[in-house]
Short mmCIF file of N, CA and C in Angstrom, two decimals:
data_model
loop_
_atom_site.label_atom_id
_atom_site.label_comp_id
_atom_site.label_asym_id
_atom_site.label_seq_id
_atom_site.Cartn_x
_atom_site.Cartn_y
_atom_site.Cartn_z
N ALA A 1 51.36 18.98 160.72
CA ALA A 1 52.01 17.81 160.18
C ALA A 1 53.44 17.73 160.73
N ALA A 2 53.88 16.52 160.92
CA ALA A 2 55.24 16.29 161.43
C ALA A 2 56.25 16.56 160.32
N PRO A 3 57.42 17.09 160.69
CA PRO A 3 58.44 17.34 159.67
C PRO A 3 58.91 16.03 159.04
N ALA A 4 59.24 16.07 157.76
CA ALA A 4 59.72 14.89 157.06
C ALA A 4 61.10 14.50 157.57
N GLU A 5 61.36 13.22 157.57
CA GLU A 5 62.68 12.73 157.96
C GLU A 5 63.69 13.13 156.89
N PRO A 6 64.91 13.51 157.29
CA PRO A 6 65.91 13.89 156.29
C PRO A 6 66.33 12.69 155.46
N ALA A 7 66.57 12.92 154.18
CA ALA A 7 67.00 11.85 153.30
C ALA A 7 68.45 11.47 153.58
N ILE A 8 69.23 12.40 154.05
CA ILE A 8 70.64 12.15 154.35
C ILE A 8 70.83 12.14 155.86
N ARG A 9 71.33 11.03 156.37
CA ARG A 9 71.54 10.91 157.82
C ARG A 9 73.01 10.98 158.22
N SER A 10 73.90 10.84 157.23
CA SER A 10 75.33 10.92 157.53
C SER A 10 76.05 11.58 156.35
N LEU A 11 77.11 12.31 156.70
CA LEU A 11 77.77 13.16 155.72
C LEU A 11 79.25 13.28 156.02
N ALA A 12 80.05 13.37 154.96
CA ALA A 12 81.47 13.70 155.08
C ALA A 12 81.70 14.99 154.31
N VAL A 13 82.38 15.96 154.94
CA VAL A 13 82.73 17.22 154.30
C VAL A 13 84.20 17.12 153.89
N LEU A 14 84.43 17.13 152.57
CA LEU A 14 85.78 17.03 152.03
C LEU A 14 86.47 18.38 152.02
N PRO A 15 87.81 18.38 152.01
CA PRO A 15 88.53 19.64 151.93
C PRO A 15 88.12 20.42 150.68
N PHE A 16 88.07 21.73 150.80
CA PHE A 16 87.68 22.57 149.69
C PHE A 16 88.87 22.84 148.78
N GLU A 17 88.60 22.96 147.51
CA GLU A 17 89.63 23.30 146.52
C GLU A 17 89.86 24.81 146.58
N PRO A 18 91.06 25.26 146.28
CA PRO A 18 91.32 26.70 146.29
C PRO A 18 90.52 27.42 145.20
N LEU A 19 90.11 28.64 145.49
CA LEU A 19 89.38 29.42 144.50
C LEU A 19 90.28 29.78 143.33
N VAL A 20 91.53 30.04 143.61
CA VAL A 20 92.52 30.35 142.58
C VAL A 20 93.60 29.28 142.68
N ALA A 21 93.71 28.44 141.67
CA ALA A 21 94.61 27.29 141.74
C ALA A 21 96.06 27.69 142.01
N GLU A 22 96.47 28.85 141.50
CA GLU A 22 97.85 29.29 141.68
C GLU A 22 98.12 29.85 143.07
N ARG A 23 97.04 30.14 143.82
CA ARG A 23 97.22 30.74 145.15
C ARG A 23 96.35 30.02 146.18
N PRO A 24 96.69 28.79 146.52
CA PRO A 24 95.90 28.09 147.53
C PRO A 24 96.02 28.77 148.90
N ASP A 25 94.99 28.66 149.67
CA ASP A 25 94.97 29.23 151.02
C ASP A 25 94.52 28.12 151.98
N PRO A 26 95.46 27.28 152.43
CA PRO A 26 95.10 26.14 153.28
C PRO A 26 94.37 26.54 154.55
N VAL A 27 94.70 27.68 155.12
CA VAL A 27 94.03 28.11 156.35
C VAL A 27 92.55 28.38 156.08
N LEU A 28 92.25 29.07 155.00
CA LEU A 28 90.86 29.35 154.63
C LEU A 28 90.13 28.06 154.29
N GLU A 29 90.76 27.22 153.50
CA GLU A 29 90.12 25.96 153.09
C GLU A 29 89.83 25.08 154.32
N PHE A 30 90.77 24.95 155.22
CA PHE A 30 90.57 24.17 156.43
C PHE A 30 89.50 24.81 157.32
N GLY A 31 89.55 26.14 157.43
CA GLY A 31 88.57 26.84 158.26
C GLY A 31 87.14 26.67 157.77
N LEU A 32 86.96 26.69 156.45
CA LEU A 32 85.63 26.48 155.89
C LEU A 32 85.10 25.09 156.24
N VAL A 33 85.95 24.10 156.08
CA VAL A 33 85.54 22.72 156.38
C VAL A 33 85.20 22.58 157.86
N GLU A 34 86.06 23.08 158.73
CA GLU A 34 85.81 22.95 160.17
C GLU A 34 84.54 23.68 160.59
N THR A 35 84.30 24.85 160.01
CA THR A 35 83.08 25.59 160.33
C THR A 35 81.85 24.81 159.90
N LEU A 36 81.88 24.27 158.69
CA LEU A 36 80.75 23.48 158.21
C LEU A 36 80.52 22.24 159.07
N VAL A 37 81.60 21.52 159.38
CA VAL A 37 81.48 20.32 160.20
C VAL A 37 80.89 20.67 161.56
N ASN A 38 81.38 21.72 162.17
CA ASN A 38 80.87 22.12 163.49
C ASN A 38 79.40 22.51 163.44
N GLN A 39 79.02 23.28 162.43
CA GLN A 39 77.62 23.71 162.32
C GLN A 39 76.70 22.54 161.99
N LEU A 40 77.09 21.70 161.05
CA LEU A 40 76.26 20.56 160.67
C LEU A 40 76.15 19.54 161.81
N SER A 41 77.17 19.45 162.62
CA SER A 41 77.15 18.51 163.75
C SER A 41 76.10 18.89 164.79
N GLU A 42 75.65 20.12 164.75
CA GLU A 42 74.61 20.58 165.69
C GLU A 42 73.24 19.99 165.35
N LEU A 43 73.06 19.52 164.12
CA LEU A 43 71.78 18.95 163.72
C LEU A 43 71.64 17.56 164.34
N PRO A 44 70.61 17.34 165.13
CA PRO A 44 70.49 16.06 165.83
C PRO A 44 70.25 14.88 164.90
N SER A 45 69.70 15.11 163.72
CA SER A 45 69.38 14.00 162.82
C SER A 45 70.48 13.70 161.82
N LEU A 46 71.64 14.37 161.95
CA LEU A 46 72.72 14.20 160.98
C LEU A 46 74.01 13.83 161.70
N THR A 47 74.65 12.79 161.23
CA THR A 47 75.96 12.40 161.74
C THR A 47 77.00 12.89 160.74
N VAL A 48 77.97 13.66 161.21
CA VAL A 48 79.01 14.22 160.34
C VAL A 48 80.34 13.57 160.70
N ALA A 49 81.02 13.04 159.69
CA ALA A 49 82.32 12.41 159.92
C ALA A 49 83.34 13.46 160.36
N PRO A 50 84.15 13.15 161.35
CA PRO A 50 85.19 14.10 161.78
C PRO A 50 86.18 14.37 160.66
N SER A 51 86.69 15.59 160.60
CA SER A 51 87.64 15.98 159.55
C SER A 51 88.88 15.09 159.54
N SER A 52 89.36 14.69 160.70
CA SER A 52 90.55 13.83 160.75
C SER A 52 90.27 12.48 160.08
N SER A 53 89.08 11.94 160.26
CA SER A 53 88.71 10.68 159.62
C SER A 53 88.58 10.85 158.11
N VAL A 54 88.06 12.00 157.70
CA VAL A 54 87.91 12.28 156.27
C VAL A 54 89.29 12.37 155.61
N ARG A 55 90.21 13.08 156.23
CA ARG A 55 91.56 13.20 155.67
C ARG A 55 92.24 11.84 155.55
N ARG A 56 92.08 11.01 156.57
CA ARG A 56 92.67 9.67 156.55
C ARG A 56 92.04 8.82 155.43
N ALA A 57 90.73 8.89 155.28
CA ALA A 57 90.05 8.12 154.23
C ALA A 57 90.48 8.60 152.84
N LEU A 58 90.68 9.91 152.68
CA LEU A 58 91.10 10.44 151.38
C LEU A 58 92.52 10.00 151.02
N ARG A 59 93.37 9.81 152.01
CA ARG A 59 94.73 9.32 151.73
C ARG A 59 94.67 7.90 151.16
N GLU A 60 93.77 7.09 151.69
CA GLU A 60 93.64 5.70 151.24
C GLU A 60 92.76 5.57 150.01
N HIS A 61 91.79 6.46 149.86
CA HIS A 61 90.81 6.42 148.76
C HIS A 61 90.65 7.82 148.20
N PRO A 62 91.50 8.24 147.26
CA PRO A 62 91.47 9.63 146.77
C PRO A 62 90.15 10.03 146.08
N GLU A 63 89.44 9.08 145.52
CA GLU A 63 88.16 9.38 144.88
C GLU A 63 87.13 9.71 145.96
N PRO A 64 86.45 10.87 145.88
CA PRO A 64 85.52 11.29 146.93
C PRO A 64 84.45 10.25 147.30
N LEU A 65 83.83 9.63 146.31
CA LEU A 65 82.78 8.65 146.64
C LEU A 65 83.36 7.41 147.30
N ALA A 66 84.56 7.01 146.89
CA ALA A 66 85.21 5.86 147.53
C ALA A 66 85.56 6.19 148.98
N ALA A 67 86.02 7.42 149.22
CA ALA A 67 86.32 7.84 150.59
C ALA A 67 85.04 7.85 151.42
N GLY A 68 83.96 8.36 150.85
CA GLY A 68 82.68 8.36 151.56
C GLY A 68 82.21 6.96 151.89
N SER A 69 82.39 6.06 150.94
CA SER A 69 82.01 4.66 151.17
C SER A 69 82.85 4.06 152.30
N ALA A 70 84.15 4.35 152.28
CA ALA A 70 85.04 3.84 153.33
C ALA A 70 84.64 4.40 154.71
N LEU A 71 84.12 5.62 154.72
CA LEU A 71 83.68 6.24 155.97
C LEU A 71 82.29 5.76 156.38
N GLY A 72 81.57 5.14 155.48
CA GLY A 72 80.23 4.67 155.79
C GLY A 72 79.18 5.76 155.86
N VAL A 73 79.39 6.85 155.09
CA VAL A 73 78.43 7.95 155.10
C VAL A 73 77.52 7.87 153.88
N ALA A 74 76.35 8.49 153.99
CA ALA A 74 75.37 8.47 152.90
C ALA A 74 75.66 9.51 151.84
N ALA A 75 76.39 10.58 152.20
CA ALA A 75 76.65 11.67 151.26
C ALA A 75 78.01 12.29 151.50
N VAL A 76 78.55 12.86 150.42
CA VAL A 76 79.85 13.54 150.47
C VAL A 76 79.66 14.95 149.94
N LEU A 77 80.17 15.94 150.70
CA LEU A 77 80.11 17.33 150.27
C LEU A 77 81.52 17.75 149.88
N GLU A 78 81.67 18.18 148.64
CA GLU A 78 82.97 18.68 148.20
C GLU A 78 82.78 20.02 147.52
N GLY A 79 83.83 20.81 147.52
CA GLY A 79 83.69 22.13 146.92
C GLY A 79 85.02 22.70 146.49
#
């Protein structure tokens, strides 16, 4: 049988929140996002919004779903 088509064809990966609010680690948070974006971009059936576009959309639309809508993606990953 042929593999099923993915339900999600486009995705935006939002910046990750710090594990400890009092001690944010921007390098780790940025690195996690970039690693995920790079790995997910390898999937031929998935379009992943570039991190720079996501950051710009979040400045204009702080709510994650509104940012995703502005980017035209089907799903938003936040953590």
